[in-house]
mmCIF file of N, CA, C and O in Angstrom:
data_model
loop_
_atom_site.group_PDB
_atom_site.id
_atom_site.type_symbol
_atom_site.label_atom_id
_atom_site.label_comp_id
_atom_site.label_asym_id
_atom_site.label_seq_id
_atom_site.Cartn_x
_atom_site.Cartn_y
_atom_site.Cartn_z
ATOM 1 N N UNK A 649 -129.121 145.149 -45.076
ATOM 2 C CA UNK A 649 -130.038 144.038 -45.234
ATOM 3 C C UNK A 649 -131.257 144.205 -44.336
ATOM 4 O O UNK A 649 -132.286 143.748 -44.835
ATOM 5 N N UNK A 650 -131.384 144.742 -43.151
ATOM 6 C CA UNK A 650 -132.248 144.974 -42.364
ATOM 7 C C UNK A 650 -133.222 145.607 -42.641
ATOM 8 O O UNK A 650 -134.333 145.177 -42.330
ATOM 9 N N UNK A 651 -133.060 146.833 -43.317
ATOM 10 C CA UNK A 651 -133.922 147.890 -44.198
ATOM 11 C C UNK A 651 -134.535 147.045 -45.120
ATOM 12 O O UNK A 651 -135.759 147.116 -45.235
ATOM 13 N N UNK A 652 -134.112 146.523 -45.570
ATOM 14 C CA UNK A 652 -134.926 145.617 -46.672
ATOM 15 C C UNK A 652 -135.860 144.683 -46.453
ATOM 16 O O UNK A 652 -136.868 144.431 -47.113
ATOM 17 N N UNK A 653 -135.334 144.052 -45.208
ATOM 18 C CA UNK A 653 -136.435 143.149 -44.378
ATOM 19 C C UNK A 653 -137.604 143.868 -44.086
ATOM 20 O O UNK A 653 -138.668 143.282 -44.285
ATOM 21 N N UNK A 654 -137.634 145.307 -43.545
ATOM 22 C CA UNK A 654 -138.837 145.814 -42.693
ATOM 23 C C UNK A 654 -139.702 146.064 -44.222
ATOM 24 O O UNK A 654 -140.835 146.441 -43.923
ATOM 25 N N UNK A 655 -139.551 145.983 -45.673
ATOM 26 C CA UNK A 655 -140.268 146.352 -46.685
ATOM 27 C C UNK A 655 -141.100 144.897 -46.820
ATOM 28 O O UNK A 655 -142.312 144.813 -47.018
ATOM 29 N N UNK A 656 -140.214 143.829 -46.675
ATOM 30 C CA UNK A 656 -140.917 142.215 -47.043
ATOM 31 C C UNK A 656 -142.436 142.036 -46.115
ATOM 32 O O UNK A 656 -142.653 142.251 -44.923
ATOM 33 N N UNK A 657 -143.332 141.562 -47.197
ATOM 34 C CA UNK A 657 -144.136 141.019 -46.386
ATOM 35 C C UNK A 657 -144.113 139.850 -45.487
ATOM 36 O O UNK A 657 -143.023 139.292 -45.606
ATOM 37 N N UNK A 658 -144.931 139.211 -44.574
ATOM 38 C CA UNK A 658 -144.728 138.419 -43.355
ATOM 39 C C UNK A 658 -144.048 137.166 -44.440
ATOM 40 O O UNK A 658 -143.048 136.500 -44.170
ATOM 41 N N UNK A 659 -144.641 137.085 -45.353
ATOM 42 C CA UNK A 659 -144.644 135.634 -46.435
ATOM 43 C C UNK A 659 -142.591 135.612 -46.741
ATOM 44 O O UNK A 659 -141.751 134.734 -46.545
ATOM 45 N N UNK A 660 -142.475 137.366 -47.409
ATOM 46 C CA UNK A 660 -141.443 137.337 -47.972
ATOM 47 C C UNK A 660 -140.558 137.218 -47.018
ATOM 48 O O UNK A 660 -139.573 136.519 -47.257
ATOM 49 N N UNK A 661 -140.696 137.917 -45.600
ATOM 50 C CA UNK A 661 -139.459 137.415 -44.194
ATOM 51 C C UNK A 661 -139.440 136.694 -44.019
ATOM 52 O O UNK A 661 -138.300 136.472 -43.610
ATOM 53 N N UNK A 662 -140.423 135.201 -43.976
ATOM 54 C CA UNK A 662 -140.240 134.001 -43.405
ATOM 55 C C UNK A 662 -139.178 133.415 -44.047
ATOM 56 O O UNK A 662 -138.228 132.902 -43.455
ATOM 57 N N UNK A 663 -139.344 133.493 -45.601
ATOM 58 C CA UNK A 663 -138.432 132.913 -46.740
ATOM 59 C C UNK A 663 -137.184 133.543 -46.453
ATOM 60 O O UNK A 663 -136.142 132.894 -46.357
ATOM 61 N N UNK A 664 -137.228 134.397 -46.355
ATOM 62 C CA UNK A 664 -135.764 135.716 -46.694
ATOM 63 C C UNK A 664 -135.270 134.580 -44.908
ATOM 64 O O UNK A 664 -134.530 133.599 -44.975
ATOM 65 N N UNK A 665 -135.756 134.964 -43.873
ATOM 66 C CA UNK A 665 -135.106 134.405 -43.123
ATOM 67 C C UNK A 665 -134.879 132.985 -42.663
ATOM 68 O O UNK A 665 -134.349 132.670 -41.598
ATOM 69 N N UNK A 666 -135.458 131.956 -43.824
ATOM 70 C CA UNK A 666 -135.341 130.430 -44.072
ATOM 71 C C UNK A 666 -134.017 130.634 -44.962
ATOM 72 O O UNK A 666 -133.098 129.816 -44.930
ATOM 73 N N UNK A 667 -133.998 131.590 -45.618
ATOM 74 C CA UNK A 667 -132.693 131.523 -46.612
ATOM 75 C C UNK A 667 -131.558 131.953 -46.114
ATOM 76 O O UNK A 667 -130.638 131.295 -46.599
ATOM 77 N N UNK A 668 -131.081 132.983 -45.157
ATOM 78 C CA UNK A 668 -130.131 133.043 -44.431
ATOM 79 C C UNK A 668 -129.761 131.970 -43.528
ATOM 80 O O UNK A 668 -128.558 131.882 -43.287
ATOM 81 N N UNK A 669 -130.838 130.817 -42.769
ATOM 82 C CA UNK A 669 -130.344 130.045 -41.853
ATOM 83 C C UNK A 669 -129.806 128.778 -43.060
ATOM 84 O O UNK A 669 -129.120 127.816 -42.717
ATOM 85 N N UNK A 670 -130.135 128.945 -44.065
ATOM 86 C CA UNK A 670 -129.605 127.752 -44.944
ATOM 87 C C UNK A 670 -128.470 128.171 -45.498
ATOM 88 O O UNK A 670 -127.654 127.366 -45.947
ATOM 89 N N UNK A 671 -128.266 129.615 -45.533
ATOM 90 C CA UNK A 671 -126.760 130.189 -46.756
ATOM 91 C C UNK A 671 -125.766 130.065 -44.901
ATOM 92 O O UNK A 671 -124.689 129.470 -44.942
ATOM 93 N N UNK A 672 -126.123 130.502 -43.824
ATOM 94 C CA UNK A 672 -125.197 130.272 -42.585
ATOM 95 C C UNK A 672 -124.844 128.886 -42.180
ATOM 96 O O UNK A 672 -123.830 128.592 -41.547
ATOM 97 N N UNK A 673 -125.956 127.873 -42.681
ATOM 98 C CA UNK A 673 -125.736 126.279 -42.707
ATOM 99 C C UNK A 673 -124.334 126.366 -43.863
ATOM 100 O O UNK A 673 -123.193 126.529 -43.430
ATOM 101 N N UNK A 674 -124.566 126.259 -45.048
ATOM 102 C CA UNK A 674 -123.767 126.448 -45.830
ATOM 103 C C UNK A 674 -122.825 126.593 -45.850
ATOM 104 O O UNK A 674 -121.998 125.869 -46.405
ATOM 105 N N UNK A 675 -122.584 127.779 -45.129
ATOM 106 C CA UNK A 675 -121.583 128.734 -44.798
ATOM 107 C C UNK A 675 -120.641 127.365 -43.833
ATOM 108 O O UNK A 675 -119.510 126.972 -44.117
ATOM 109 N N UNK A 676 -121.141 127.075 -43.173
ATOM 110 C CA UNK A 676 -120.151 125.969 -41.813
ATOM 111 C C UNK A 676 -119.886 124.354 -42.518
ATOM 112 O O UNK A 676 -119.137 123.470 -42.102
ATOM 113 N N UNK A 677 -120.603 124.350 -43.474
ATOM 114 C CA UNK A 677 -120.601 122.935 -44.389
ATOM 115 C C UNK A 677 -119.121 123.334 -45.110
ATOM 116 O O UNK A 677 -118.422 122.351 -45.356
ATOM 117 N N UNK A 678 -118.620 124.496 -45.436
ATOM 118 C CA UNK A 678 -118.022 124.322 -46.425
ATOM 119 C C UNK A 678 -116.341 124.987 -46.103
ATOM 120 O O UNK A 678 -115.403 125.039 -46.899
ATOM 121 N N UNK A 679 -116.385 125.463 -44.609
ATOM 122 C CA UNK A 679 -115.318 125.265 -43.551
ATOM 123 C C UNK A 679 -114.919 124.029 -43.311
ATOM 124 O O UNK A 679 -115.661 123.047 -43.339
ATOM 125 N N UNK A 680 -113.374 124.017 -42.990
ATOM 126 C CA UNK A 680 -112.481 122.769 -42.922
ATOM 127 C C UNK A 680 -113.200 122.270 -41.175
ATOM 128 O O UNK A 680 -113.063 121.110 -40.787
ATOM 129 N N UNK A 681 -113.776 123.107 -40.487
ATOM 130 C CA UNK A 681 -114.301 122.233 -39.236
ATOM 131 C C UNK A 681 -115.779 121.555 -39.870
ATOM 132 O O UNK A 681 -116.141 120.405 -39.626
ATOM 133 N N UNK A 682 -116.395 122.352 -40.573
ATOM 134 C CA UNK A 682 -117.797 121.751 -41.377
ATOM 135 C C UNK A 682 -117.356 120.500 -42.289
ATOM 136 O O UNK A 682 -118.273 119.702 -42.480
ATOM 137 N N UNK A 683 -116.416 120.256 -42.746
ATOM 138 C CA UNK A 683 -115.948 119.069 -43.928
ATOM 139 C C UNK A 683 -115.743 118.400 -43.111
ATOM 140 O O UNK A 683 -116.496 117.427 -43.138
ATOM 141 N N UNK A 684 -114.365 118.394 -41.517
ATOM 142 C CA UNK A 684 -114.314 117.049 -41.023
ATOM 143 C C UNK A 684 -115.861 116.641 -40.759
ATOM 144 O O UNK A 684 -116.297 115.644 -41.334
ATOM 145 N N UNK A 685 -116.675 117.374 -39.924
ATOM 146 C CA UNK A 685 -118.172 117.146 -38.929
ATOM 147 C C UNK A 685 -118.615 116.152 -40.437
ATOM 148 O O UNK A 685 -118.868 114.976 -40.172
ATOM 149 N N UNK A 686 -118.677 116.386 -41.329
ATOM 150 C CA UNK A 686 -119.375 115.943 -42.405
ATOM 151 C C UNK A 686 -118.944 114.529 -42.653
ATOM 152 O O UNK A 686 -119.539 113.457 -42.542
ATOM 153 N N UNK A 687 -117.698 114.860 -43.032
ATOM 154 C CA UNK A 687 -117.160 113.602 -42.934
ATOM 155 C C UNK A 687 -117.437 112.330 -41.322
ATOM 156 O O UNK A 687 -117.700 111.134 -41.442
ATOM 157 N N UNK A 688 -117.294 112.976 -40.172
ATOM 158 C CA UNK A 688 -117.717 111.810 -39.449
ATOM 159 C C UNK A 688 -118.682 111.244 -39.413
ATOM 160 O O UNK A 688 -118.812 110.053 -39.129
ATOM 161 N N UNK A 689 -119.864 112.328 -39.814
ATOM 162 C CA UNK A 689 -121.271 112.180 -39.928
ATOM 163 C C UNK A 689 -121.254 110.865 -40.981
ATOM 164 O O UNK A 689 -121.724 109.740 -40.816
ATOM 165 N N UNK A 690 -120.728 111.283 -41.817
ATOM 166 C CA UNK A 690 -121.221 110.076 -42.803
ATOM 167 C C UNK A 690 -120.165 108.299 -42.588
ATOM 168 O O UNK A 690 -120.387 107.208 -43.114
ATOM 169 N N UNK A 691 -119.125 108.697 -41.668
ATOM 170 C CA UNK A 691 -118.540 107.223 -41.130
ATOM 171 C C UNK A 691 -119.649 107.099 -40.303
ATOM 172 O O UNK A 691 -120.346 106.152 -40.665
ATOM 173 N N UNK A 692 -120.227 107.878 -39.016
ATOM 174 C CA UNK A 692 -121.181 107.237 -38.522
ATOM 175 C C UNK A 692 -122.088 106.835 -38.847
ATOM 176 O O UNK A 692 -122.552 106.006 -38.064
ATOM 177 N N UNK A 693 -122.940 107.112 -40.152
ATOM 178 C CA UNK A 693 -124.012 106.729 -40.552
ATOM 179 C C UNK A 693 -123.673 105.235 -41.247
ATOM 180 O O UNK A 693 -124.469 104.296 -41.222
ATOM 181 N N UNK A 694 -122.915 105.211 -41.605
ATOM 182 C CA UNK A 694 -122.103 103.683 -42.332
ATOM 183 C C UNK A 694 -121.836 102.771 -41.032
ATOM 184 O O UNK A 694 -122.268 101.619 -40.995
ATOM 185 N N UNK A 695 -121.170 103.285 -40.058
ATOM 186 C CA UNK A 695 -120.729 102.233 -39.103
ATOM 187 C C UNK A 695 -122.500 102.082 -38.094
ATOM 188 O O UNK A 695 -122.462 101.076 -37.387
ATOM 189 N N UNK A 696 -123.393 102.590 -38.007
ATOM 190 C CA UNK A 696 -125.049 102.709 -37.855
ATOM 191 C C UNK A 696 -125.188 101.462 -38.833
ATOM 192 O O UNK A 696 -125.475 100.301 -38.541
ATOM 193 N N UNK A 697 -124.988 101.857 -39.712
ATOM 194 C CA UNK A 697 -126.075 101.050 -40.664
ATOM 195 C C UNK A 697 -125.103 99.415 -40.528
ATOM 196 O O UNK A 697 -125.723 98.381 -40.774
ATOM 197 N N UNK A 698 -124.000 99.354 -40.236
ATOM 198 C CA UNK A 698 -123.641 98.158 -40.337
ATOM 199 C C UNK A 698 -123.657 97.419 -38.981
ATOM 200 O O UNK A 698 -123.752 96.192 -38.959
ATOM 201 N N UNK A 699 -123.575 98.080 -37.962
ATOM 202 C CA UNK A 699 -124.595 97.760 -36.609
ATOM 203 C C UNK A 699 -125.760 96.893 -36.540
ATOM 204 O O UNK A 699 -125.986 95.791 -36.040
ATOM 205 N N UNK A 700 -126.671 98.061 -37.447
ATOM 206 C CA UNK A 700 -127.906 97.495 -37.381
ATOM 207 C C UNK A 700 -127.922 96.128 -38.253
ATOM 208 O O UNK A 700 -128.512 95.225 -37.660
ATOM 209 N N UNK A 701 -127.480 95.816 -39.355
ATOM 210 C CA UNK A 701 -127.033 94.804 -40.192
ATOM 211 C C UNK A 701 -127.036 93.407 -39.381
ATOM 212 O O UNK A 701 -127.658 92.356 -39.536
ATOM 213 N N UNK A 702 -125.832 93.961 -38.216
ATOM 214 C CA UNK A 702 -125.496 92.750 -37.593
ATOM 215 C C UNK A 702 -126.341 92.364 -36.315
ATOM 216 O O UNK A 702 -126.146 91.237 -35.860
ATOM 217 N N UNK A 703 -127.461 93.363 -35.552
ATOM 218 C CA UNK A 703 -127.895 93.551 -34.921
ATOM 219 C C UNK A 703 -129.415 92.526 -35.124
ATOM 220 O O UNK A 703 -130.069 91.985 -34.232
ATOM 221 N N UNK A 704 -129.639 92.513 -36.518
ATOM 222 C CA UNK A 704 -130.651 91.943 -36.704
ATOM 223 C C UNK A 704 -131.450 90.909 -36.292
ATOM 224 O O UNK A 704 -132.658 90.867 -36.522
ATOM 225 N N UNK A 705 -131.016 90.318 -35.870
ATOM 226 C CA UNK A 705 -131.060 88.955 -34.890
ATOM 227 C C UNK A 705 -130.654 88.610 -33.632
ATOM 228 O O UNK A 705 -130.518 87.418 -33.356
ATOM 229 N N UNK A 706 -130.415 89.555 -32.740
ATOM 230 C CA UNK A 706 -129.988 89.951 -31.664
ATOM 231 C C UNK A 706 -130.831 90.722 -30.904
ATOM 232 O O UNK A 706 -132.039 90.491 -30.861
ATOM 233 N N UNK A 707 -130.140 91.903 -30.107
ATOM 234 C CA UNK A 707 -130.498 92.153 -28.589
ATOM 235 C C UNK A 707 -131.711 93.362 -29.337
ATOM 236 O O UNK A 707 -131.167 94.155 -30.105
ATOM 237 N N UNK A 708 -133.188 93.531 -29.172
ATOM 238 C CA UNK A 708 -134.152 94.529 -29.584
ATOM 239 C C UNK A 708 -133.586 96.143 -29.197
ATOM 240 O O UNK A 708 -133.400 97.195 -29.808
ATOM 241 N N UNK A 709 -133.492 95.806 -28.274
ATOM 242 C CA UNK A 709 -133.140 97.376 -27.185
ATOM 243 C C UNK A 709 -132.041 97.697 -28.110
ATOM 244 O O UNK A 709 -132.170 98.644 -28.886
ATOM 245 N N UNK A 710 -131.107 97.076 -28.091
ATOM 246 C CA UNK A 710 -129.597 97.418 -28.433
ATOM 247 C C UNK A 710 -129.704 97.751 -30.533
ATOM 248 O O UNK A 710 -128.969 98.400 -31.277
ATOM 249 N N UNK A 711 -130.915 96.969 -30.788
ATOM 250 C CA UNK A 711 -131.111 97.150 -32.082
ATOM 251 C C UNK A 711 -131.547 98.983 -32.083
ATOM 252 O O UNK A 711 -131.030 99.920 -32.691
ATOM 253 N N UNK A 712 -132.905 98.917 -30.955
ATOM 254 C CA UNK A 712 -133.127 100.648 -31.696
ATOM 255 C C UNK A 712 -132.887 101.402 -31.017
ATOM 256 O O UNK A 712 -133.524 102.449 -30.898
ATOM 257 N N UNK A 713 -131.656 101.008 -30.221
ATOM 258 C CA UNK A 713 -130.564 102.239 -30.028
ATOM 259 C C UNK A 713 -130.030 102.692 -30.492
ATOM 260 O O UNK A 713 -129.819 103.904 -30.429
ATOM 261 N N UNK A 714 -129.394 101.628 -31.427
ATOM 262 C CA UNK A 714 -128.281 102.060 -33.045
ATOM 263 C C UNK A 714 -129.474 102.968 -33.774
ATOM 264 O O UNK A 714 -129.280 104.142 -34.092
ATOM 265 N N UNK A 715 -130.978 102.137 -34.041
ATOM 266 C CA UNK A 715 -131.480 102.901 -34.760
ATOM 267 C C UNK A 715 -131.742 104.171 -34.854
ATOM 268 O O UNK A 715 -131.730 104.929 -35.824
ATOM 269 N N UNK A 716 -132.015 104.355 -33.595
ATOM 270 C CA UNK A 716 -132.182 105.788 -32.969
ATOM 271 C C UNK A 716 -131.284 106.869 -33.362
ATOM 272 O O UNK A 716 -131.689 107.968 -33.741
ATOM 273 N N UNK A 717 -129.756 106.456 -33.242
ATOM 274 C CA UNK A 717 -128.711 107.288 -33.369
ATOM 275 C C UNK A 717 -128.672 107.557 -34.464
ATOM 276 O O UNK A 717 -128.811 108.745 -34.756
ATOM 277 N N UNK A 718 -128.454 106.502 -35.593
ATOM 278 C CA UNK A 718 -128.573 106.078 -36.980
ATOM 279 C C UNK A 718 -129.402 107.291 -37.619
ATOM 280 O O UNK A 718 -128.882 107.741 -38.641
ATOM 281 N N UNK A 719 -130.623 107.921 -37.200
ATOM 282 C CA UNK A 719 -131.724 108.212 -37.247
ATOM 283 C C UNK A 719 -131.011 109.559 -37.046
ATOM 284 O O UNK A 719 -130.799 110.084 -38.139
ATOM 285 N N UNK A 720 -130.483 110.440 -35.797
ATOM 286 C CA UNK A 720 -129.904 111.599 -35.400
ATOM 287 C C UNK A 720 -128.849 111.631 -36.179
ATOM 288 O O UNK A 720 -128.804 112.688 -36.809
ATOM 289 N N UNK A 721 -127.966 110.903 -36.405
ATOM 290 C CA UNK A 721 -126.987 111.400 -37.437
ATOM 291 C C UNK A 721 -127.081 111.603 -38.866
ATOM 292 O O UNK A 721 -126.434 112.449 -39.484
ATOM 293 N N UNK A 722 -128.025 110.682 -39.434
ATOM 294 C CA UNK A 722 -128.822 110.872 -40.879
ATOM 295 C C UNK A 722 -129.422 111.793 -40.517
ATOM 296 O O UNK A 722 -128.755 112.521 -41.252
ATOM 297 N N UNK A 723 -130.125 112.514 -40.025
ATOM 298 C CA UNK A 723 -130.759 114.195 -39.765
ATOM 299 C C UNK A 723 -130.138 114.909 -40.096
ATOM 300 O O UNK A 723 -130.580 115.823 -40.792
ATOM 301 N N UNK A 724 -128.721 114.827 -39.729
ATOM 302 C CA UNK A 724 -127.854 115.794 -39.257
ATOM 303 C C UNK A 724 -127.328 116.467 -40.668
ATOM 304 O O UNK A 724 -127.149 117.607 -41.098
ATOM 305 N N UNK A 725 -127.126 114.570 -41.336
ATOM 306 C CA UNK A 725 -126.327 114.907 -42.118
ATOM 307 C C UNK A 725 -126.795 115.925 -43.459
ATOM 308 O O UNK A 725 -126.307 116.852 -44.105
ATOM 309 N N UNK A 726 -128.390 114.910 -43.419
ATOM 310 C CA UNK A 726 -129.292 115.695 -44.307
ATOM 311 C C UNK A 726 -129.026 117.286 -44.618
ATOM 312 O O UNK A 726 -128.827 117.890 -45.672
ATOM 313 N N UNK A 727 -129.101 117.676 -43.336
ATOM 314 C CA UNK A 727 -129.289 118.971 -43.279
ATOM 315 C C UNK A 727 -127.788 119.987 -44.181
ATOM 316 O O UNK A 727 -127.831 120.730 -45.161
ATOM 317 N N UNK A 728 -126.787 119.625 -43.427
ATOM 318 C CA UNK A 728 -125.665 119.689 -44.359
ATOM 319 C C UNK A 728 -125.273 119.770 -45.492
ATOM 320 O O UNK A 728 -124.479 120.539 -46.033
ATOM 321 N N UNK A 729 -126.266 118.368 -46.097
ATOM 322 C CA UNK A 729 -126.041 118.157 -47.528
ATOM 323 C C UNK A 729 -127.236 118.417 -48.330
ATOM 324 O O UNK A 729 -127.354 117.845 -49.414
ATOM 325 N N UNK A 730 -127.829 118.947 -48.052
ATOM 326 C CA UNK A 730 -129.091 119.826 -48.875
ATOM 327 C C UNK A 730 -129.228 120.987 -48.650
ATOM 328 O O UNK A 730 -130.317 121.437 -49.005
ATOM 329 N N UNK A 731 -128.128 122.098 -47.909
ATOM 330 C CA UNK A 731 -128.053 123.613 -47.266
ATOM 331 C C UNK A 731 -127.567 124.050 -49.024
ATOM 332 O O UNK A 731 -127.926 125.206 -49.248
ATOM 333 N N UNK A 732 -127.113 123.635 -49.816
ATOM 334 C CA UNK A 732 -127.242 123.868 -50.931
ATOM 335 C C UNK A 732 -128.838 124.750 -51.983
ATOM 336 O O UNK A 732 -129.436 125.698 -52.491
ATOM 337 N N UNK A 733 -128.645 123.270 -51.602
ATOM 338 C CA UNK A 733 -129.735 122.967 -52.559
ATOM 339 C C UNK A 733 -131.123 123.980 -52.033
ATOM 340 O O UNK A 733 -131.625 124.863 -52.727
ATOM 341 N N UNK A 734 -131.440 123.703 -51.045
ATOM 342 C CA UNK A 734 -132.526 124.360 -50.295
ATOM 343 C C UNK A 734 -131.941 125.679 -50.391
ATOM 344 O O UNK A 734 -132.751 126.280 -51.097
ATOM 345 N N UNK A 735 -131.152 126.361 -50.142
ATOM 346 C CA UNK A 735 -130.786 128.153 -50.515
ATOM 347 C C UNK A 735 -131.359 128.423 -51.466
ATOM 348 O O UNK A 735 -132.150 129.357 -51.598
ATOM 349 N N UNK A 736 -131.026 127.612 -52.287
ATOM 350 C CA UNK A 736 -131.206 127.827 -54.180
ATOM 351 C C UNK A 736 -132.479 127.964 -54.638
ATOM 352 O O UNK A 736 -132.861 128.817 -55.439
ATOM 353 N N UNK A 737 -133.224 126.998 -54.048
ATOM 354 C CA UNK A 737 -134.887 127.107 -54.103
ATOM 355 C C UNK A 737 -135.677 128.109 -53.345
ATOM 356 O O UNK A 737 -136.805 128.526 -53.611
ATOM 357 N N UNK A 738 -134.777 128.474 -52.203
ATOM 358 C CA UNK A 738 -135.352 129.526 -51.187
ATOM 359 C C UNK A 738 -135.524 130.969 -51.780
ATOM 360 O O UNK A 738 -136.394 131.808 -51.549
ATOM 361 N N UNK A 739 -134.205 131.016 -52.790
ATOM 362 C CA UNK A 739 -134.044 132.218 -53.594
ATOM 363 C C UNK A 739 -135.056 132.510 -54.595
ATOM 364 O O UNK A 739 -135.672 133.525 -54.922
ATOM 365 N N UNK A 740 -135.020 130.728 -55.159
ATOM 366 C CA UNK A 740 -135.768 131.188 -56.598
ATOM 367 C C UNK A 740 -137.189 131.745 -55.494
ATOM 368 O O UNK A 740 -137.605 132.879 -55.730
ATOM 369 N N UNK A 741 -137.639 131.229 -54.744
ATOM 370 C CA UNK A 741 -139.283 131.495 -54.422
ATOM 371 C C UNK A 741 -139.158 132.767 -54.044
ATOM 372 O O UNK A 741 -140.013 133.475 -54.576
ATOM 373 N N UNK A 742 -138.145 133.558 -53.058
ATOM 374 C CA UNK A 742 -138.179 134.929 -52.558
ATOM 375 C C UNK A 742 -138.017 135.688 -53.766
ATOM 376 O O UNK A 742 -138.585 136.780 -53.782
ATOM 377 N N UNK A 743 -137.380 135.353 -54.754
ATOM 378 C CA UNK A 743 -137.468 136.238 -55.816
ATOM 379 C C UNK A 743 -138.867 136.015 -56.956
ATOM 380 O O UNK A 743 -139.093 136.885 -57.798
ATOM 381 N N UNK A 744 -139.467 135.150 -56.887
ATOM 382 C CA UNK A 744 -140.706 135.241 -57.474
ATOM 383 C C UNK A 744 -141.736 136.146 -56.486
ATOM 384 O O UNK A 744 -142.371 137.104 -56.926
ATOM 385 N N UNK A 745 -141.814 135.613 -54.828
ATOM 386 C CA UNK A 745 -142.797 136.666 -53.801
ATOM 387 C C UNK A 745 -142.555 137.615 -54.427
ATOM 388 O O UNK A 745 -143.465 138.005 -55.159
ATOM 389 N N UNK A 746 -141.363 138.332 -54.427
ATOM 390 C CA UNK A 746 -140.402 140.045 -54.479
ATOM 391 C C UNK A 746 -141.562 140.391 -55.850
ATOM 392 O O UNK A 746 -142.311 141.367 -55.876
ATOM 393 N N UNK A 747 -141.495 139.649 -56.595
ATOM 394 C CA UNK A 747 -142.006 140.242 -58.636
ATOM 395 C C UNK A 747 -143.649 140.453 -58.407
ATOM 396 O O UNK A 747 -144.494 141.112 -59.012
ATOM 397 N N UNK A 748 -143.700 139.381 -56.980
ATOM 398 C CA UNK A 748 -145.715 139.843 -57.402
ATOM 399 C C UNK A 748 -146.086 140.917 -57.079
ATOM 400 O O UNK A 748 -147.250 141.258 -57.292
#
């Protein structure tokens, strides 16, 4: 794979190496330690959002603290659950650069 890199132009390595950090994302999403992480991720983002729910009328600080977190764990999760999707598109574009 390395040999192949030193042929890509700067355009085609950036992609080629956006697409390995998303197929190695992938890769840990779809391990039994990547499924629990996933899974808490998304109780925390539920028990966040029902925080903030109840928070609404209450203490400010304590409101966008939840938010804050709320905020880091929806990141997180994002990332996880679009390492799919984003490979897939990473490919189609490195393989269109590759044809020009």
């Amino acid at each position: 794979m390395e040999e192949v890199k030193k042929e890509l132009t700067p355009e085609q390595k950036a992609v080629q190496d956006d697409l390995d950090k998303y197929h190695a994302i992938n890769a840990i999403a779809n391990q039994e330690g990547g499924k629990i992480l996933i899974k808490s991720l998304e109780s925390d983002v539920v028990a966040g959002v029902e925080t903030v729910i109840s928070l609404y009328k209450g203490d400010e600080m304590e409101l966008r603290s939840t938010i804050a977190k709320l905020s880091a764990n929806l990141s997180l999760l994002r990332v996880f659950k679009r390492a799919v999707k984003n490979e897939e598109e990473l490919r189609k574009e490195l393989v269109a650069l590759l044809e020009e």
